[in-house]
Coordinates of C-alpha atoms in Angstrom, one line a residue:
M277 CA -59.1 11.8 -0.8
S278 CA -56.9 9.3 -0.4
P279 CA -53.4 9.8 0.4
E280 CA -52.1 7.7 -2.2
S281 CA -54.0 9.6 -4.4
S282 CA -53.1 13.2 -3.2
A283 CA -49.2 11.5 -3.5
G284 CA -50.0 11.7 -7.6
P285 CA -47.1 11.9 -9.8
A286 CA -45.0 14.4 -7.4
P287 CA -43.2 11.8 -6.0
A288 CA -42.2 10.7 -9.7
T289 CA -40.8 13.8 -10.5
A290 CA -39.4 14.7 -6.6
D291 CA -36.7 11.3 -7.3
L292 CA -36.2 13.0 -10.5
A293 CA -34.6 15.6 -9.6
A294 CA -32.8 13.7 -6.3
P295 CA -29.1 12.9 -6.2
P296 CA -27.6 9.2 -5.8
R297 CA -27.3 8.5 -2.5
W298 CA -23.8 8.5 -1.9
S299 CA -21.9 6.9 0.7
P300 CA -20.1 8.9 3.5
P301 CA -16.7 9.5 1.8
G302 CA -14.8 10.1 5.5
R303 CA -15.9 7.2 6.5
T304 CA -16.0 5.0 3.6
T305 CA -12.4 6.3 2.3
A306 CA -10.8 5.2 5.9
L307 CA -13.0 1.9 5.7
L308 CA -11.2 1.3 2.0
T309 CA -7.4 2.9 2.9
I310 CA -7.2 0.0 6.0
T311 CA -9.1 -3.3 4.9
G312 CA -6.7 -3.0 1.6
I313 CA -3.9 -2.5 4.6
L314 CA -5.5 -5.5 6.4
V315 CA -6.2 -7.8 3.2
V316 CA -3.4 -6.6 0.1
G317 CA -1.0 -7.2 3.9
Q318 CA -1.0 -11.3 3.8
M319 CA 0.6 -11.1 1.0
Y320 CA 3.2 -9.8 2.5
I321 CA 2.6 -12.0 6.4
V322 CA 5.1 -14.8 6.3
L323 CA 8.2 -12.5 4.7
P324 CA 9.6 -11.7 8.7
L325 CA 8.3 -15.1 9.5
L326 CA 10.4 -17.3 7.2
D327 CA 12.4 -19.1 10.1
P328 CA 10.5 -19.1 13.0
M329 CA 7.4 -21.6 10.0
A330 CA 11.0 -22.7 9.5
R331 CA 11.4 -24.2 13.0
S332 CA 7.9 -25.1 12.9
F333 CA 7.3 -27.3 10.2
S334 CA 11.3 -28.7 10.7
A335 CA 11.4 -27.1 6.8
S336 CA 14.3 -25.1 5.4
P337 CA 13.8 -21.1 5.4
G338 CA 13.8 -21.1 2.0
S339 CA 11.0 -23.3 1.0
V340 CA 9.1 -21.3 3.4
T341 CA 9.0 -19.1 0.8
W342 CA 6.4 -20.7 -0.8
M343 CA 3.6 -19.6 1.8
A344 CA 4.2 -16.3 -0.2
T345 CA 4.3 -17.6 -3.8
G346 CA 1.0 -19.9 -3.8
F347 CA -0.5 -16.6 -2.4
G348 CA 0.8 -14.8 -4.8
L349 CA -0.2 -16.8 -7.5
A350 CA -3.3 -17.2 -6.2
Y351 CA -4.2 -13.7 -5.6
A352 CA -3.7 -12.9 -9.2
T353 CA -5.9 -15.6 -10.5
G354 CA -8.5 -14.3 -8.0
F355 CA -8.3 -10.9 -9.3
L356 CA -9.5 -12.4 -13.7
L357 CA -12.3 -13.5 -11.3
A358 CA -12.9 -10.1 -8.7
G359 CA -13.6 -7.9 -11.2
P360 CA -16.5 -9.2 -12.8
L361 CA -18.4 -10.5 -9.8
S362 CA -18.4 -7.0 -8.9
D363 CA -20.0 -6.1 -12.1
R364 CA -22.5 -8.0 -12.0
Y365 CA -23.4 -8.6 -8.5
G366 CA -22.3 -4.6 -6.3
P367 CA -18.8 -4.2 -4.9
R368 CA -20.5 -4.5 -0.8
Q369 CA -21.8 -7.8 -1.6
V370 CA -18.1 -9.3 -3.2
I371 CA -16.2 -6.9 -0.3
V372 CA -18.8 -9.0 2.4
L373 CA -18.4 -12.1 1.9
G374 CA -14.8 -12.0 0.1
L375 CA -13.7 -10.9 4.0
L376 CA -16.1 -13.8 5.7
A377 CA -14.1 -15.8 3.9
T378 CA -10.8 -14.5 3.7
T379 CA -11.2 -14.1 7.7
V380 CA -12.2 -18.9 7.7
T381 CA -9.0 -18.8 5.7
T382 CA -6.6 -16.5 7.3
L383 CA -7.9 -18.7 10.6
A384 CA -6.7 -21.8 8.9
V385 CA -3.3 -21.3 8.2
P386 CA -2.5 -21.5 11.9
L387 CA -3.9 -24.7 12.3
A388 CA -1.8 -26.3 9.1
P389 CA -0.3 -29.2 10.5
N390 CA 2.8 -29.2 7.6
L391 CA 4.2 -26.8 4.7
A392 CA 2.3 -28.4 2.6
V393 CA -0.6 -28.2 3.4
G394 CA 0.4 -24.9 5.2
C395 CA 0.7 -23.7 1.6
A396 CA -2.4 -25.4 0.2
L397 CA -3.9 -23.3 2.5
R398 CA -2.3 -20.0 1.7
A399 CA -3.7 -20.0 -1.7
V400 CA -6.9 -20.7 -0.5
Q401 CA -6.1 -17.6 1.2
G402 CA -5.0 -15.7 -1.9
F403 CA -8.0 -16.7 -4.3
V404 CA -9.9 -15.0 -2.1
A405 CA -9.0 -11.9 -0.3
A406 CA -8.3 -10.8 -4.3
S407 CA -12.5 -10.1 -3.9
F408 CA -12.0 -7.1 -2.8
A409 CA -9.6 -4.9 -4.2
P410 CA -11.4 -4.8 -7.6
A411 CA -15.0 -4.6 -5.5
A412 CA -12.3 -1.6 -4.4
F413 CA -12.0 0.4 -6.9
S414 CA -15.7 -0.2 -8.6
A415 CA -17.9 0.7 -4.6
I416 CA -15.3 4.4 -5.7
A417 CA -16.7 4.6 -8.7
T418 CA -19.6 3.9 -7.8
S419 CA -21.0 5.4 -4.5
L420 CA -18.7 8.3 -3.6
A421 CA -19.8 11.3 -5.4
P422 CA -17.8 11.9 -8.2
E423 CA -15.2 15.0 -6.6
R424 CA -14.1 12.6 -3.5
R425 CA -13.0 10.4 -6.4
T426 CA -9.4 11.2 -6.9
L427 CA -8.5 11.7 -3.3
A428 CA -10.7 8.4 -2.1
L429 CA -8.5 6.5 -4.9
T430 CA -4.9 8.3 -4.0
C431 CA -5.1 6.7 0.1
V432 CA -6.5 3.9 -1.4
T433 CA -3.7 2.8 -3.6
S434 CA -1.1 4.4 -1.0
G435 CA -2.8 1.9 1.2
F436 CA -1.9 -0.8 -1.1
L437 CA 1.2 0.4 -1.0
A438 CA 1.8 0.7 2.5
A439 CA 0.6 -2.8 3.2
A440 CA 3.5 -4.2 2.3
V441 CA 6.1 -2.2 5.0
L442 CA 3.4 -2.2 7.5
V443 CA 2.4 -5.8 7.8
Q444 CA 5.0 -7.2 8.0
V445 CA 6.8 -4.9 11.0
A446 CA 3.6 -5.7 12.7
S447 CA 3.8 -9.7 12.1
Q448 CA 6.9 -9.7 12.6
T449 CA 6.4 -7.6 16.3
L450 CA 3.3 -10.3 16.9
E451 CA 6.2 -13.2 16.5
S452 CA 8.3 -11.5 18.5
L453 CA 5.1 -11.0 21.1
A454 CA 3.3 -14.9 20.5
G455 CA 5.0 -17.2 17.8
W456 CA 4.1 -16.6 14.7
R457 CA 0.7 -18.3 14.2
A458 CA 0.1 -14.8 16.7
A459 CA 0.2 -12.6 13.5
F460 CA -3.0 -15.2 11.5
L461 CA -4.7 -14.8 14.8
V462 CA -4.8 -11.3 15.4
F463 CA -5.3 -10.1 11.1
A464 CA -8.1 -12.2 11.2
P465 CA -10.8 -11.0 13.5
L466 CA -10.0 -7.7 12.8
M467 CA -10.8 -9.0 8.6
A468 CA -14.4 -9.6 10.5
V469 CA -14.2 -6.3 11.4
A470 CA -13.9 -4.9 8.6
A471 CA -16.1 -7.1 6.5
A472 CA -19.1 -5.6 9.5
A473 CA -18.8 -1.8 8.7
A474 CA -18.7 -2.4 5.3
R475 CA -22.1 -3.5 5.7
W476 CA -23.2 -1.2 7.2
V477 CA -20.9 2.1 5.3
L478 CA -21.0 1.6 1.7
A479 CA -24.5 2.4 -0.4
A480 CA -26.8 -0.6 -1.2
D481 CA -25.6 -2.6 -4.6
A482 CA -26.7 -2.0 -8.1
G483 CA -25.0 -4.7 -9.8
D484 CA -25.6 -5.4 -13.3
G485 CA -27.1 -9.1 -13.8
A486 CA -26.0 -8.8 -17.7
A487 CA -22.8 -8.7 -16.6
T488 CA -21.4 -12.0 -17.2
V489 CA -17.5 -13.8 -16.2
R490 CA -17.7 -14.6 -19.8
S491 CA -18.5 -11.2 -21.1
A492 CA -15.2 -10.0 -19.0
F493 CA -12.5 -12.4 -20.4
A494 CA -13.6 -12.2 -24.2
A495 CA -11.8 -8.7 -23.9
M496 CA -8.6 -10.3 -22.7
P497 CA -7.4 -11.7 -26.0
R498 CA -7.3 -8.0 -27.2
L499 CA -5.9 -6.8 -24.3
L500 CA -2.5 -9.5 -24.7
A501 CA -2.1 -9.1 -28.3
T502 CA -1.7 -5.1 -27.9
P503 CA 2.3 -4.8 -27.9
Q504 CA 2.0 -1.2 -26.1
L505 CA 0.3 -3.7 -23.8
L506 CA 2.1 -6.3 -23.2
L507 CA 5.6 -4.3 -22.4
L508 CA 3.9 -1.7 -19.7
Y509 CA 2.5 -5.7 -17.9
G510 CA 6.4 -7.1 -18.6
A511 CA 6.8 -3.5 -16.3
T512 CA 4.6 -3.9 -13.8
S513 CA 5.9 -7.1 -12.6
T514 CA 9.0 -6.4 -12.2
L515 CA 7.6 -3.6 -8.8
L516 CA 6.2 -5.9 -6.4
G517 CA 8.7 -8.6 -8.3
G518 CA 11.9 -6.7 -7.0
F519 CA 10.6 -5.2 -4.5
V520 CA 9.3 -8.4 -3.2
A521 CA 12.3 -10.4 -3.8
L522 CA 14.2 -7.8 -1.9
Y523 CA 12.7 -8.3 1.8
T524 CA 13.0 -11.6 0.9
A525 CA 16.7 -12.0 0.8
V526 CA 17.3 -9.4 3.7
S527 CA 15.1 -12.2 5.9
L528 CA 17.5 -15.5 4.1
S529 CA 20.5 -13.7 3.5
G530 CA 20.9 -10.4 4.2
P531 CA 23.8 -8.2 5.8
S532 CA 26.1 -9.2 8.4
S533 CA 24.2 -6.5 10.5
V534 CA 20.4 -6.6 10.7
A535 CA 21.0 -10.8 10.2
G536 CA 19.3 -12.3 12.9
D537 CA 19.1 -8.9 14.7
D538 CA 14.7 -8.7 14.8
G539 CA 15.3 -4.8 16.5
A540 CA 17.5 -4.0 13.7
L541 CA 14.8 -5.9 11.2
L542 CA 12.2 -4.4 12.0
W543 CA 13.8 -0.1 12.1
L544 CA 14.3 -1.9 8.3
R545 CA 11.5 -2.8 7.8
A546 CA 9.6 0.5 9.4
G547 CA 12.2 3.0 7.6
A548 CA 10.6 3.0 3.7
L549 CA 6.6 4.4 5.8
P550 CA 7.7 7.5 5.3
A551 CA 8.4 6.6 1.5
M552 CA 4.8 6.3 1.7
V553 CA 3.1 9.2 3.7
A554 CA 5.1 11.7 0.9
V555 CA 4.7 10.7 -2.6
P556 CA 0.5 10.7 -1.9
L557 CA 1.0 14.0 -0.6
L558 CA 3.3 15.1 -4.2
T559 CA 0.6 13.4 -5.7
G560 CA -0.3 17.1 -7.4
V561 CA 3.7 18.1 -7.8
L562 CA 4.4 14.7 -9.2
G563 CA 1.2 14.5 -11.5
R564 CA 2.4 17.4 -13.8
V565 CA 5.1 14.6 -15.2
P566 CA 4.9 13.3 -18.2
G567 CA 3.6 9.7 -17.4
R568 CA 6.3 8.6 -20.1
V569 CA 9.0 10.2 -17.7
R570 CA 7.9 9.8 -14.7
L571 CA 7.3 5.9 -14.9
P572 CA 10.8 4.8 -16.0
A573 CA 12.5 8.0 -14.4
A574 CA 10.4 5.7 -10.9
L575 CA 12.0 2.3 -12.2
A576 CA 15.1 3.5 -12.7
L577 CA 15.8 5.3 -9.4
A578 CA 14.8 1.8 -7.9
A579 CA 17.1 0.4 -9.6
L580 CA 20.2 2.9 -8.4
A581 CA 18.4 2.2 -5.0
A582 CA 19.0 -1.4 -6.0
L583 CA 22.3 -1.1 -6.4
A584 CA 23.5 1.2 -3.9
A585 CA 22.0 -1.0 -1.3
S586 CA 24.0 -4.4 -2.5
A587 CA 27.3 -1.9 -2.5
L588 CA 26.2 -0.2 1.2
G589 CA 24.8 -3.4 2.6
G590 CA 27.1 -3.8 5.3
S591 CA 25.5 -0.3 7.3
A592 CA 22.2 -0.4 8.7
L593 CA 20.9 2.8 8.7
A594 CA 22.8 2.8 4.8
L595 CA 20.9 0.1 3.6
G596 CA 17.8 2.0 5.8
A597 CA 18.7 5.0 3.8
V598 CA 18.6 3.5 0.5
L599 CA 15.2 1.5 1.1
L600 CA 13.0 4.4 1.4
L601 CA 14.8 6.1 -2.0
L602 CA 13.9 1.4 -3.7
V603 CA 10.5 1.9 -2.2
A604 CA 9.4 5.9 -3.4
G605 CA 10.4 4.2 -7.0
I606 CA 7.6 1.5 -6.3
A607 CA 5.2 3.9 -4.9
I608 CA 5.8 6.9 -7.3
G609 CA 5.8 4.6 -10.4
A610 CA 3.2 1.8 -9.7
P611 CA -0.2 5.4 -10.6
A612 CA 1.9 5.8 -13.3
L613 CA 1.7 2.6 -14.4
V614 CA -2.1 2.1 -14.3
E615 CA -2.6 5.3 -15.6
A616 CA -1.2 4.2 -18.2
I617 CA -2.4 0.9 -18.9
G618 CA -5.7 2.5 -18.1
A619 CA -4.8 5.0 -21.3
V620 CA -4.4 1.7 -23.8
G621 CA -7.3 0.3 -22.3
G622 CA -9.8 2.5 -24.0
A623 CA -13.9 0.9 -23.3
A624 CA -12.2 -2.5 -21.6
R625 CA -10.3 -0.2 -19.1
G626 CA -11.4 -2.6 -16.2
T627 CA -10.4 -5.4 -17.5
A628 CA -6.7 -3.9 -18.6
V629 CA -6.2 -2.5 -15.2
A630 CA -7.6 -6.2 -13.9
L631 CA -4.3 -7.7 -15.8
Y632 CA -2.3 -5.1 -14.3
A633 CA -2.9 -6.1 -10.7
C634 CA -2.6 -9.7 -12.1
A635 CA 0.4 -9.7 -14.1
M636 CA 1.4 -7.5 -10.8
F637 CA 0.7 -10.3 -8.1
I638 CA 2.6 -12.4 -10.7
G639 CA 5.8 -10.4 -10.7
A640 CA 5.8 -10.7 -6.4
S641 CA 4.6 -14.3 -6.2
L642 CA 7.5 -15.2 -7.9
G643 CA 10.0 -12.7 -6.3
P644 CA 10.7 -15.2 -2.8
Q645 CA 12.0 -18.0 -4.9
L646 CA 14.0 -15.2 -6.6
A647 CA 15.5 -14.6 -3.8
N648 CA 15.7 -18.0 -2.3
S649 CA 17.2 -19.5 -5.6
L650 CA 20.6 -16.4 -5.0
A651 CA 20.2 -16.8 -1.3
D652 CA 23.3 -19.4 -1.1
L653 CA 25.7 -16.2 -3.6
G654 CA 24.9 -13.6 -0.8
F655 CA 23.0 -10.2 -0.5
A656 CA 24.6 -8.5 -2.3
S657 CA 24.5 -10.8 -5.0
T658 CA 21.0 -11.2 -4.9
V659 CA 19.8 -7.4 -4.4
R660 CA 22.6 -6.6 -7.9
A661 CA 20.2 -9.2 -9.4
V662 CA 16.7 -7.0 -8.1
A663 CA 18.2 -4.1 -9.4
A664 CA 18.5 -6.3 -13.0
V665 CA 14.7 -6.3 -13.0
F666 CA 14.0 -3.0 -12.0
A667 CA 15.9 -1.9 -14.8
A668 CA 14.8 -3.8 -16.5
G669 CA 11.3 -2.6 -15.9
A670 CA 11.7 0.4 -17.5
V671 CA 12.9 -0.7 -20.6
L672 CA 10.4 -2.3 -20.7
S673 CA 7.9 0.8 -20.5
V674 CA 10.4 2.9 -23.0
A675 CA 9.6 0.5 -25.7
A676 CA 5.9 1.1 -24.8
F677 CA 5.9 4.9 -24.1
R678 CA 7.5 5.0 -28.1
R679 CA 5.1 2.2 -29.5

């Protein structure tokens, strides 16, 4: 009897009984978290660079805010395509190719000869960078064992939020050492390394060849016609909108205690990190608070913190403490929004969450323009406007839950 025939039907039976081949949870979670910081942080990388980039391009710092806005709008648009592409071709392929494309576009930004070209390159960079987050969520859902997914999601989403602080600190440090171009030239090869690591760590793809971009877009009109979702998307846009507006205001019209002081600005940005670490550790406690209470309370906390920042802006220490509370409010509110939107989205949860990400980064892209338009009024006036943005988000969230 040949070896082939002696095997008989046993392998088929063994295959049916064998568990799925999961990715290693520790390496996968660490990879997606670190890569998320690198990629999502590109949204914020220019905020500490407004003055040196303005000098390089012979432009005003206010006009350089379009480098953030262009990235953010393209990033938000890219989310709508990245989710369906991940479903069709598999998350590993989308992550690897997206990271390679982001590497190339990140290297191209410091080569821009003027501001217009720089804004265009940043838009392309934002569009291709958007491939990562939806594919990362898909990778967690399909390549990690079910009992490992909650921790992985918490780590990755916390990394997305932490990127706002970590990459600003890294960007400012690199600029002080070697000029603003160094920030892009350092981050680009790190993303290439992440692409190679993703190819090695993530499980092989099993994409759905029948899935199409058209089918995903077909669900969007119904979702956008749902009043509760529209209110939640409106609240979503205020989260990063207010956050980015405030940090842009620190660079454009910061209080005298920090304006022009690179050391004070560095510590002010880094001072929010404890909130990024503490909130994920408190996930179990916060999860016991109903979303209808947790979300408005988080946005109200951010609004009150912004109001306090407008009153206490003369002291760098007091401003740092207030910003810590503001960031904590944002870190608490973001997961509550994802939960609420996913629940309302039902069978179209994936598309509903993609629209959430789109709304969040539309807000983030408009934040710099809000700060720029109010810069002449001074830091305190700008921050009061930021407080009003967060308060509007709290009102929208209350209205959404009442429905």
